[in-house]
Tab-separated table of C-alpha atoms and ligand atoms in Angstrom:
chain	number	residue	atom	x	y	z
A	1	UNK	CA	67.202	-94.087	63.946
A	2	UNK	CA	67.621	-90.675	61.997
A	3	UNK	CA	69.417	-91.362	58.647
A	4	UNK	CA	71.142	-87.511	58.921
A	5	UNK	CA	73.522	-87.179	61.998
A	6	UNK	CA	71.953	-84.405	64.760
A	7	UNK	CA	73.255	-81.235	66.012
A	8	UNK	CA	72.145	-81.377	69.095
A	9	UNK	CA	70.881	-84.304	71.651
A	10	UNK	CA	69.127	-83.938	75.013
A	11	UNK	CA	69.724	-86.832	77.171
A	12	UNK	CA	67.069	-87.870	79.462
A	13	UNK	CA	64.429	-85.907	79.261
A	14	UNK	CA	61.311	-86.020	80.767
A	15	UNK	CA	58.065	-85.162	78.924
A	16	UNK	CA	54.711	-83.211	80.203
A	17	UNK	CA	52.963	-86.006	79.615
A	18	UNK	CA	54.881	-88.832	81.394
A	19	UNK	CA	53.968	-90.645	84.504
A	20	UNK	CA	56.547	-90.596	87.037
A	21	UNK	CA	56.893	-94.543	86.196
A	22	UNK	CA	57.733	-93.820	82.702
A	23	UNK	CA	61.625	-93.547	81.919
A	24	UNK	CA	63.041	-90.371	80.121
A	25	UNK	CA	63.626	-90.368	76.882
A	26	UNK	CA	66.682	-89.038	74.488
A	27	UNK	CA	65.606	-86.537	71.677
A	28	UNK	CA	67.937	-85.643	68.742
A	29	UNK	CA	67.696	-82.718	66.784
A	30	UNK	CA	68.865	-81.800	63.207
A	31	UNK	CA	68.963	-78.366	61.808
A	32	UNK	CA	65.724	-77.009	62.793
A	33	UNK	CA	63.747	-80.394	63.190
A	34	UNK	CA	63.384	-83.222	66.179
A	35	UNK	CA	64.679	-86.529	63.717
A	36	UNK	CA	64.221	-88.870	67.014
A	37	UNK	CA	63.265	-89.902	70.199
A	38	UNK	CA	63.644	-92.470	72.331
A	39	UNK	CA	64.965	-94.004	75.228
A	40	UNK	CA	68.222	-94.384	74.560
A	41	UNK	CA	69.925	-93.007	71.481
A	42	UNK	CA	73.295	-94.075	70.674
A	43	UNK	CA	74.123	-91.107	68.601
A	44	UNK	CA	76.744	-88.394	68.936
A	45	UNK	CA	76.145	-84.771	68.020
A	46	UNK	CA	78.426	-81.899	68.096
A	47	UNK	CA	76.132	-80.603	71.170
A	48	UNK	CA	74.956	-82.614	74.063
A	49	UNK	CA	72.607	-81.398	77.062
A	50	UNK	CA	72.701	-83.521	79.906
A	51	UNK	CA	68.824	-83.088	81.094
A	52	UNK	CA	69.249	-85.711	83.840
A	53	UNK	CA	65.464	-86.337	84.153
A	54	UNK	CA	64.202	-82.374	83.952
A	55	UNK	CA	61.196	-81.744	82.195
A	56	UNK	CA	61.751	-81.383	78.568
A	57	UNK	CA	58.425	-79.129	77.399
A	58	UNK	CA	57.026	-77.445	73.794
A	59	UNK	CA	57.510	-73.776	74.268
A	60	UNK	CA	55.351	-71.457	76.286
A	61	UNK	CA	53.096	-69.850	74.425
A	62	UNK	CA	51.592	-66.548	75.285
A	63	UNK	CA	48.190	-66.383	73.918
A	64	UNK	CA	47.319	-62.581	75.065
A	65	UNK	CA	49.244	-59.889	75.410
A	66	UNK	CA	49.295	-55.946	74.847
A	67	UNK	CA	52.898	-55.363	73.593
A	68	UNK	CA	52.157	-52.183	72.570
A	69	UNK	CA	51.675	-50.544	75.803
A	70	UNK	CA	53.817	-52.786	77.684
A	71	UNK	CA	56.225	-51.479	79.831
A	72	UNK	CA	54.863	-48.052	80.091
A	73	UNK	CA	53.452	-48.159	83.461
A	74	UNK	CA	53.547	-44.714	85.475
A	75	UNK	CA	53.411	-42.877	82.057
A	76	UNK	CA	52.151	-40.119	82.073
A	77	UNK	CA	50.141	-41.253	85.713
A	78	UNK	CA	49.531	-44.284	87.864
A	79	UNK	CA	45.939	-46.042	87.315
A	80	UNK	CA	44.721	-45.044	91.027
A	81	UNK	CA	41.216	-46.420	90.263
A	82	UNK	CA	42.951	-50.082	89.333
A	83	UNK	CA	39.612	-50.084	86.825
A	84	UNK	CA	39.691	-51.229	82.932
A	85	UNK	CA	38.011	-47.836	82.348
A	86	UNK	CA	40.828	-45.634	83.273
A	87	UNK	CA	43.628	-47.592	81.989
A	88	UNK	CA	41.841	-47.118	78.726
A	89	UNK	CA	42.148	-43.144	79.373
A	90	UNK	CA	45.607	-43.244	80.420
A	91	UNK	CA	46.538	-45.235	77.217
A	92	UNK	CA	44.621	-42.914	75.454
A	93	UNK	CA	47.119	-39.771	76.860
A	94	UNK	CA	50.149	-41.821	76.198
A	95	UNK	CA	49.753	-42.926	72.560
A	96	UNK	CA	49.096	-39.432	71.458
A	97	UNK	CA	52.769	-39.111	71.098
A	98	UNK	CA	53.306	-42.533	70.046
A	99	UNK	CA	56.842	-43.122	68.529
A	100	UNK	CA	57.661	-46.187	66.193
A	101	UNK	CA	61.263	-46.670	67.480
A	102	UNK	CA	59.909	-46.205	71.119
A	103	UNK	CA	57.530	-49.069	70.406
A	104	UNK	CA	59.721	-51.492	68.761
A	105	UNK	CA	62.030	-50.867	71.062
A	106	UNK	CA	59.749	-51.841	74.443
A	107	UNK	CA	57.922	-54.536	72.538
A	108	UNK	CA	61.588	-56.223	71.422
A	109	UNK	CA	62.591	-55.657	75.021
A	110	UNK	CA	59.100	-57.385	76.718
A	111	UNK	CA	59.674	-60.657	73.600
A	112	UNK	CA	63.069	-61.217	74.836
A	113	UNK	CA	62.403	-61.218	78.643
A	114	UNK	CA	59.489	-63.530	77.382
A	115	UNK	CA	61.523	-65.940	75.352
A	116	UNK	CA	64.210	-66.268	77.646
A	117	UNK	CA	61.654	-67.702	79.955
A	118	UNK	CA	60.772	-70.279	77.571
A	119	UNK	CA	57.764	-68.672	75.528
A	120	UNK	CA	58.034	-68.602	71.825
A	121	UNK	CA	54.507	-68.248	70.368
A	122	UNK	CA	53.266	-64.973	71.188
A	123	UNK	CA	49.848	-63.180	70.037
A	124	UNK	CA	49.812	-59.535	70.652
A	125	UNK	CA	47.299	-57.030	70.129
A	126	UNK	CA	47.798	-53.621	68.599
A	127	UNK	CA	45.638	-50.451	68.983
A	128	UNK	CA	44.941	-49.145	65.776
A	129	UNK	CA	42.504	-46.729	66.763
A	130	UNK	CA	45.067	-44.170	65.719
A	131	UNK	CA	45.313	-42.485	62.505
A	132	UNK	CA	48.894	-42.950	62.127
A	133	UNK	CA	48.427	-46.746	63.152
A	134	UNK	CA	51.971	-46.672	64.522
A	135	UNK	CA	51.673	-48.954	67.410
A	136	UNK	CA	50.209	-51.429	64.535
A	137	UNK	CA	53.252	-50.506	62.358
A	138	UNK	CA	55.775	-50.853	64.950
A	139	UNK	CA	54.645	-54.204	65.998
A	140	UNK	CA	54.433	-55.776	62.345
A	141	UNK	CA	57.995	-55.076	62.046
A	142	UNK	CA	58.909	-56.465	65.219
A	143	UNK	CA	57.167	-59.399	63.824
A	144	UNK	CA	59.647	-59.553	61.214
A	145	UNK	CA	62.570	-59.122	63.066
A	146	UNK	CA	61.839	-61.998	65.733
A	147	UNK	CA	60.971	-64.362	62.754
A	148	UNK	CA	63.585	-66.326	63.138
A	149	UNK	CA	63.098	-67.522	66.584
A	150	UNK	CA	59.927	-66.447	67.884
A	151	UNK	CA	56.431	-66.373	66.222
A	152	UNK	CA	54.364	-63.581	66.517
A	153	UNK	CA	51.091	-63.159	65.710
A	154	UNK	CA	49.682	-59.431	65.835
A	155	UNK	CA	45.616	-58.753	66.318
A	156	UNK	CA	44.429	-55.666	64.766
A	157	UNK	CA	42.868	-54.237	67.897
A	158	UNK	CA	40.226	-51.136	68.078
A	159	UNK	CA	40.616	-50.095	71.589
A	160	UNK	CA	38.611	-47.083	71.305
A	161	UNK	CA	35.744	-49.009	70.008
A	162	UNK	CA	34.618	-49.431	66.157
A	163	UNK	CA	31.802	-47.027	66.125
A	164	UNK	CA	32.928	-44.634	68.728
A	165	UNK	CA	34.225	-42.355	66.235
A	166	UNK	CA	33.758	-42.704	62.266
A	167	UNK	CA	37.320	-43.555	61.333
A	168	UNK	CA	37.552	-46.813	63.608
A	169	UNK	CA	35.841	-49.149	61.355
A	170	UNK	CA	38.440	-47.720	58.490
A	171	UNK	CA	41.214	-47.551	60.321
A	172	UNK	CA	40.454	-51.723	61.511
A	173	UNK	CA	39.998	-52.269	57.504
A	174	UNK	CA	43.368	-50.560	56.843
A	175	UNK	CA	45.270	-52.502	59.588
A	176	UNK	CA	43.772	-55.529	58.049
A	177	UNK	CA	45.025	-54.979	54.457
A	178	UNK	CA	48.947	-54.089	56.098
A	179	UNK	CA	48.877	-57.559	56.965
A	180	UNK	CA	47.669	-58.650	60.769
A	181	UNK	CA	47.255	-61.982	61.025
A	182	UNK	CA	43.948	-61.443	63.255
A	183	UNK	CA	41.012	-59.288	63.453
A	184	UNK	CA	40.160	-58.307	67.090
A	185	UNK	CA	37.039	-56.128	68.683
A	186	UNK	CA	35.575	-54.652	72.293
A	187	UNK	CA	31.897	-54.990	71.601
A	188	UNK	CA	31.283	-54.494	75.615
A	189	UNK	CA	32.855	-51.088	75.066
A	190	UNK	CA	30.995	-49.899	72.358
A	191	UNK	CA	28.369	-46.923	73.012
A	192	UNK	CA	25.078	-48.965	72.980
A	193	UNK	CA	24.719	-53.030	72.818
A	194	UNK	CA	23.473	-52.539	69.383
A	195	UNK	CA	26.686	-51.198	68.169
A	196	UNK	CA	28.448	-53.890	70.582
A	197	UNK	CA	26.324	-56.814	67.732
A	198	UNK	CA	27.038	-54.693	65.274
A	199	UNK	CA	30.688	-54.444	65.725
A	200	UNK	CA	31.410	-58.420	66.174
A	201	UNK	CA	29.033	-59.267	62.884
A	202	UNK	CA	31.427	-56.356	61.039
A	203	UNK	CA	34.487	-58.250	62.336
A	204	UNK	CA	33.126	-61.515	61.142
A	205	UNK	CA	32.512	-60.529	57.514
A	206	UNK	CA	36.253	-58.827	57.800
A	207	UNK	CA	37.639	-61.878	58.787
A	208	UNK	CA	36.062	-64.039	55.812
A	209	UNK	CA	36.906	-61.447	53.315
A	210	UNK	CA	40.740	-60.841	54.386
A	211	UNK	CA	40.691	-64.642	55.665
A	212	UNK	CA	41.869	-63.828	59.077
A	213	UNK	CA	41.479	-65.483	62.742
A	214	UNK	CA	39.215	-63.525	65.329
A	215	UNK	CA	40.038	-62.402	68.254
A	216	UNK	CA	37.610	-60.349	70.971
A	217	UNK	CA	38.047	-58.831	73.602
A	218	UNK	CA	34.752	-60.008	74.927
A	219	UNK	CA	32.552	-58.802	78.013
A	220	UNK	CA	35.326	-57.650	79.858
A	221	UNK	CA	33.056	-55.967	82.485
A	222	UNK	CA	31.401	-57.545	85.344
A	223	UNK	CA	28.198	-56.369	83.895
A	224	UNK	CA	25.655	-59.276	84.311
A	225	UNK	CA	24.461	-58.292	81.580
A	226	UNK	CA	26.677	-57.857	78.958
A	227	UNK	CA	26.267	-60.740	76.717
A	228	UNK	CA	28.204	-60.478	73.532
A	229	UNK	CA	29.697	-64.183	74.263
A	230	UNK	CA	26.574	-65.360	72.659
A	231	UNK	CA	26.524	-62.942	69.613
A	232	UNK	CA	30.591	-64.402	68.886
A	233	UNK	CA	29.714	-67.921	69.360
A	234	UNK	CA	26.418	-67.749	67.255
A	235	UNK	CA	28.352	-65.817	64.459
A	236	UNK	CA	31.548	-68.429	64.586
A	237	UNK	CA	28.777	-71.506	64.468
A	238	UNK	CA	27.105	-69.779	61.705
A	239	UNK	CA	30.178	-68.537	59.334
A	240	UNK	CA	31.481	-71.939	60.024
A	241	UNK	CA	34.655	-70.488	61.506
A	242	UNK	CA	34.894	-72.254	64.929
A	243	UNK	CA	38.073	-72.614	66.227
A	244	UNK	CA	39.844	-69.966	64.091
A	245	UNK	CA	37.594	-67.816	66.753
A	246	UNK	CA	38.489	-66.651	70.308
A	247	UNK	CA	36.825	-65.018	73.243
A	248	UNK	CA	39.408	-63.466	75.218
A	249	UNK	CA	38.531	-62.305	78.862
A	250	UNK	CA	34.756	-62.841	79.084
A	251	UNK	CA	34.806	-61.980	82.839
A	252	UNK	CA	31.301	-61.173	82.643
A	253	UNK	CA	30.721	-65.022	82.150
A	254	UNK	CA	31.565	-65.333	85.478
A	255	UNK	CA	28.797	-63.045	86.632
A	256	UNK	CA	25.903	-64.764	84.500
A	257	UNK	CA	23.001	-66.496	86.363
A	258	UNK	CA	23.876	-70.101	86.256
A	259	UNK	CA	20.447	-70.861	84.317
A	260	UNK	CA	21.770	-68.527	81.381
A	261	UNK	CA	25.318	-69.824	81.968
A	262	UNK	CA	24.164	-73.637	81.029
A	263	UNK	CA	22.199	-72.546	78.464
A	264	UNK	CA	25.053	-70.566	77.002
A	265	UNK	CA	27.515	-73.242	77.763
A	266	UNK	CA	25.449	-75.731	75.150
A	267	UNK	CA	26.081	-73.010	72.417
A	268	UNK	CA	29.919	-72.570	73.427
A	269	UNK	CA	30.301	-76.624	72.649
A	270	UNK	CA	28.729	-76.167	69.331
A	271	UNK	CA	30.529	-73.623	68.216
A	272	UNK	CA	33.844	-75.163	69.190
A	273	UNK	CA	35.355	-71.685	70.119
A	274	UNK	CA	38.452	-70.855	71.924
A	275	UNK	CA	38.852	-68.810	75.431
A	276	UNK	CA	41.332	-66.965	76.712
A	277	UNK	CA	41.769	-65.831	80.455
A	278	UNK	CA	44.099	-63.147	81.780
A	279	UNK	CA	43.975	-64.165	85.287
A	280	UNK	CA	46.242	-61.639	86.644
A	281	UNK	CA	44.562	-59.125	85.352
A	282	UNK	CA	41.108	-60.301	85.684
A	283	UNK	CA	41.707	-60.835	89.400
A	284	UNK	CA	42.926	-56.889	89.682
A	285	UNK	CA	40.849	-54.590	87.079
A	286	UNK	CA	37.353	-56.573	87.832
A	287	UNK	CA	35.371	-57.060	91.050
A	288	UNK	CA	36.260	-52.937	91.612
A	289	UNK	CA	32.667	-51.777	92.086
A	290	UNK	CA	31.908	-54.598	94.650
A	291	UNK	CA	32.117	-54.218	97.917
A	292	UNK	CA	31.743	-57.554	99.715
A	293	UNK	CA	31.433	-60.219	98.899
A	294	UNK	CA	34.014	-59.596	96.002
A	295	UNK	CA	33.686	-61.209	92.886
A	296	UNK	CA	37.131	-62.532	91.648
A	297	UNK	CA	36.213	-61.174	87.929
A	298	UNK	CA	37.698	-64.619	86.005
A	299	UNK	CA	35.984	-66.202	83.355
A	300	UNK	CA	34.480	-69.873	84.012
A	301	UNK	CA	38.020	-71.425	83.303
A	302	UNK	CA	36.963	-74.647	85.423
A	303	UNK	CA	33.922	-75.243	83.554
A	304	UNK	CA	34.699	-74.604	80.142
A	305	UNK	CA	38.033	-77.076	80.788
A	306	UNK	CA	35.405	-79.553	82.269
A	307	UNK	CA	33.115	-78.990	78.955
A	308	UNK	CA	36.206	-80.000	76.512
A	309	UNK	CA	36.241	-76.619	75.454
A	310	UNK	CA	39.768	-75.017	74.764
A	311	UNK	CA	41.214	-72.616	77.044
A	312	UNK	CA	44.485	-70.927	77.177
A	313	UNK	CA	46.261	-68.658	79.636
A	314	UNK	CA	47.832	-64.956	78.877
A	315	UNK	CA	49.082	-62.064	80.728
A	316	UNK	CA	47.621	-59.488	79.180
A	317	UNK	CA	49.866	-56.898	80.558
A	318	UNK	CA	53.578	-56.114	81.239
A	319	UNK	CA	54.045	-52.889	83.461
A	320	UNK	CA	51.451	-50.803	81.622
A	321	UNK	CA	48.633	-48.469	82.503
A	322	UNK	CA	46.365	-51.594	83.684
A	323	UNK	CA	48.836	-53.173	85.365
A	324	UNK	CA	52.329	-52.258	87.475
A	325	UNK	CA	54.110	-55.636	87.392
A	326	UNK	CA	54.518	-58.346	85.564
A	327	UNK	CA	57.600	-60.186	84.455
A	328	UNK	CA	56.377	-62.268	81.431
A	329	UNK	CA	56.547	-65.449	83.258
A	330	UNK	CA	53.556	-68.045	81.912
A	331	UNK	CA	54.443	-70.133	85.104
A	332	UNK	CA	53.271	-67.015	87.192
A	333	UNK	CA	49.791	-66.631	84.750
A	334	UNK	CA	49.426	-70.597	85.181
A	335	UNK	CA	49.796	-70.332	88.917
A	336	UNK	CA	47.498	-67.302	89.215
A	337	UNK	CA	44.765	-69.488	87.516
A	338	UNK	CA	45.807	-72.248	89.974
A	339	UNK	CA	44.544	-70.054	92.599
A	340	UNK	CA	41.838	-68.050	91.345
A	341	UNK	CA	40.083	-70.837	89.598
A	342	UNK	CA	40.328	-73.348	92.186
A	343	UNK	CA	42.019	-75.793	90.176
A	344	UNK	CA	44.097	-77.556	92.736
A	345	UNK	CA	43.671	-81.138	91.973
A	346	UNK	CA	46.818	-82.681	90.134
A	347	UNK	CA	44.941	-82.906	87.248
A	348	UNK	CA	43.774	-79.224	87.227
A	349	UNK	CA	47.076	-78.284	87.835
A	350	UNK	CA	48.323	-80.299	84.590
A	351	UNK	CA	45.121	-78.582	82.746
A	352	UNK	CA	46.662	-75.106	83.866
A	353	UNK	CA	50.438	-75.922	82.441
A	354	UNK	CA	48.394	-77.161	79.228
A	355	UNK	CA	46.638	-73.825	79.236
A	356	UNK	CA	50.362	-72.327	78.469
A	357	UNK	CA	51.758	-74.514	76.210
A	358	UNK	CA	49.368	-76.742	73.736
A	359	UNK	CA	46.191	-75.201	74.679
A	360	UNK	CA	47.644	-72.052	73.630
A	361	UNK	CA	49.192	-73.452	70.093
A	362	UNK	CA	45.494	-74.675	69.497
A	363	UNK	CA	43.982	-70.969	69.991
A	364	UNK	CA	46.873	-69.409	68.152
A	365	UNK	CA	45.963	-72.546	65.495
A	366	UNK	CA	49.449	-73.572	65.436
A	367	UNK	CA	49.070	-76.696	66.911
A	368	UNK	CA	50.034	-78.907	63.918
A	369	UNK	CA	53.965	-77.494	63.670
A	370	UNK	CA	53.273	-77.666	67.763
A	371	UNK	CA	54.894	-80.389	70.100
A	372	UNK	CA	57.572	-82.438	70.835
A	373	UNK	CA	57.566	-85.191	67.782
A	374	UNK	CA	59.643	-86.752	65.124
A	375	UNK	CA	59.342	-84.513	62.309
A	376	UNK	CA	58.517	-81.034	64.143
A	377	UNK	CA	60.446	-77.951	64.604
A	378	UNK	CA	62.659	-78.318	67.204
A	379	UNK	CA	61.415	-75.783	69.620
A	380	UNK	CA	61.848	-76.562	72.911
A	381	UNK	CA	62.319	-75.683	76.448
A	382	UNK	CA	64.300	-77.654	79.557
A	383	UNK	CA	63.248	-76.487	83.017
A	384	UNK	CA	64.476	-77.106	86.423
A	385	UNK	CA	61.568	-79.411	87.434
A	386	UNK	CA	60.364	-82.415	87.381
A	387	UNK	CA	56.987	-82.187	86.368
A	388	UNK	CA	54.454	-79.466	85.071
A	389	UNK	CA	52.897	-79.577	88.769
A	390	UNK	CA	56.434	-78.709	90.220
A	391	UNK	CA	56.890	-76.205	87.556
A	392	UNK	CA	54.231	-74.076	88.309
A	393	UNK	CA	54.642	-74.696	92.134
A	394	UNK	CA	58.320	-73.519	92.006
A	395	UNK	CA	57.580	-70.896	89.282
A	396	UNK	CA	60.897	-73.120	88.335
A	397	UNK	CA	63.795	-71.773	86.506
A	398	UNK	CA	63.623	-72.212	82.107
A	399	UNK	CA	67.533	-73.393	81.796
A	400	UNK	CA	67.606	-73.976	78.218
A	401	UNK	CA	65.277	-72.298	75.458
A	402	UNK	CA	65.821	-74.052	72.088
A	403	UNK	CA	64.354	-72.266	68.839
A	404	UNK	CA	64.379	-73.721	66.005
A	405	UNK	CA	67.051	-76.091	66.524
A	406	UNK	CA	69.354	-73.257	68.135
A	407	UNK	CA	69.867	-72.833	71.433
A	408	UNK	CA	68.794	-69.255	72.295
A	409	UNK	CA	68.800	-68.696	75.839
A	410	UNK	CA	70.491	-70.017	79.041
A	411	UNK	CA	69.784	-69.420	82.453
A	412	UNK	CA	71.588	-70.969	85.382
A	413	UNK	CA	68.800	-71.562	88.419
A	414	UNK	CA	69.910	-69.725	91.730
A	415	UNK	CA	72.032	-71.746	94.048
A	416	UNK	CA	71.442	-71.772	97.352
A	417	UNK	CA	74.821	-71.484	100.289
A	418	UNK	CA	73.966	-72.373	103.779
A	419	UNK	CA	75.928	-70.863	106.307
A	420	UNK	CA	73.813	-72.067	109.799
B	501	17E	N1	42.623	-53.036	76.565
B	501	17E	C1	41.604	-53.393	77.207
B	501	17E	O1	40.352	-53.063	76.494
B	501	17E	N2	42.003	-54.424	78.291
B	501	17E	C2	42.773	-54.879	78.724
B	501	17E	N3	42.462	-55.429	80.080
B	501	17E	C3	43.895	-54.249	78.186
B	501	17E	C4	43.711	-53.388	77.215
B	501	17E	C5	45.080	-54.547	79.326
B	502	FE2	FE1	43.576	-57.678	76.335
């Protein structure tokens, strides 16, 4: 029993890894910490939530999103081809007139929309290819503004490449000095393969010098010759940075021949890097040059998971030059992964749930403070579902979002009336 009296008590909570036979537990929170978890806590608290057997989960983790471009779909024009490259061109036009307050306001709107749907940890990319670094400065200020209720990591992301124009590499380093959590890159978009390799080496040198995490947009193309993932993994292995490194997208991995993929998988296991797939975006941006058969363009999520590697999932986009849809709901992302990656077994659907929760926390290197355990920060969500599988199936409403021991948002599930 806790020695301090709880401020918040959740009754009859079903945890994500419970089997249906295990009876629900009560969770006591005092200030911003979880202080007790037991089948029956005889405690009182000023606020009691009767969960009645619903799923209580650690919050969702959005491990990959671009908040600087979020909510700009159609500005200044829509993406007609649906390709990554047209999206980059549209964004290049849009970002010429980027305004600090405009970025802050859109990012905040997207973050609140995500938080209300149970996301309390977000890794956002910030384009650092503009001389003013407006996108980056705005997202760093948003990180500060939300810090009491949401953990936001900012990646310095050189959208136009490190070596495509003379100032880009310096801008990336300036972004690290300004305080980004993570350093990014885009080797498949550099002018030559050699530039791509050089960019990865530079990113590792900067991460070591400034003591930052790494998250590289890697091989986001259907080209089976795009092989920067092996460079990233080799650098992670040699530098010892391992799990501090993430390869995002890696869509070309879905096009590699199996003989090469087998060899690569061995290197990946040794390197212990993290992977992020963005199934909503990968399935729509990739395969655009195919007729039929048409590739799905999502990396080998199931095989990476079966190999014991850490895979998490992200939106990548919410209503931007690359994708005009998206509501910020991680259960949409997990549902798309279940379908596109053919992870339809019960344990596989559970794995997709883990990819938007615990595995996302591992990618962000925040696993120590994450999870529903005594002594950990009181961050948790109550879903209108009895299990992770049902949550994904129903895109269940997140009924309550608790951040640092406080109720941050509540949503009432829709109620149907039949008049048949
Ligand atoms: N930039 C990029 O290089 N790739 C993406 N998928 C997005 C932005 C959304
Ligand atoms: Fe991305």
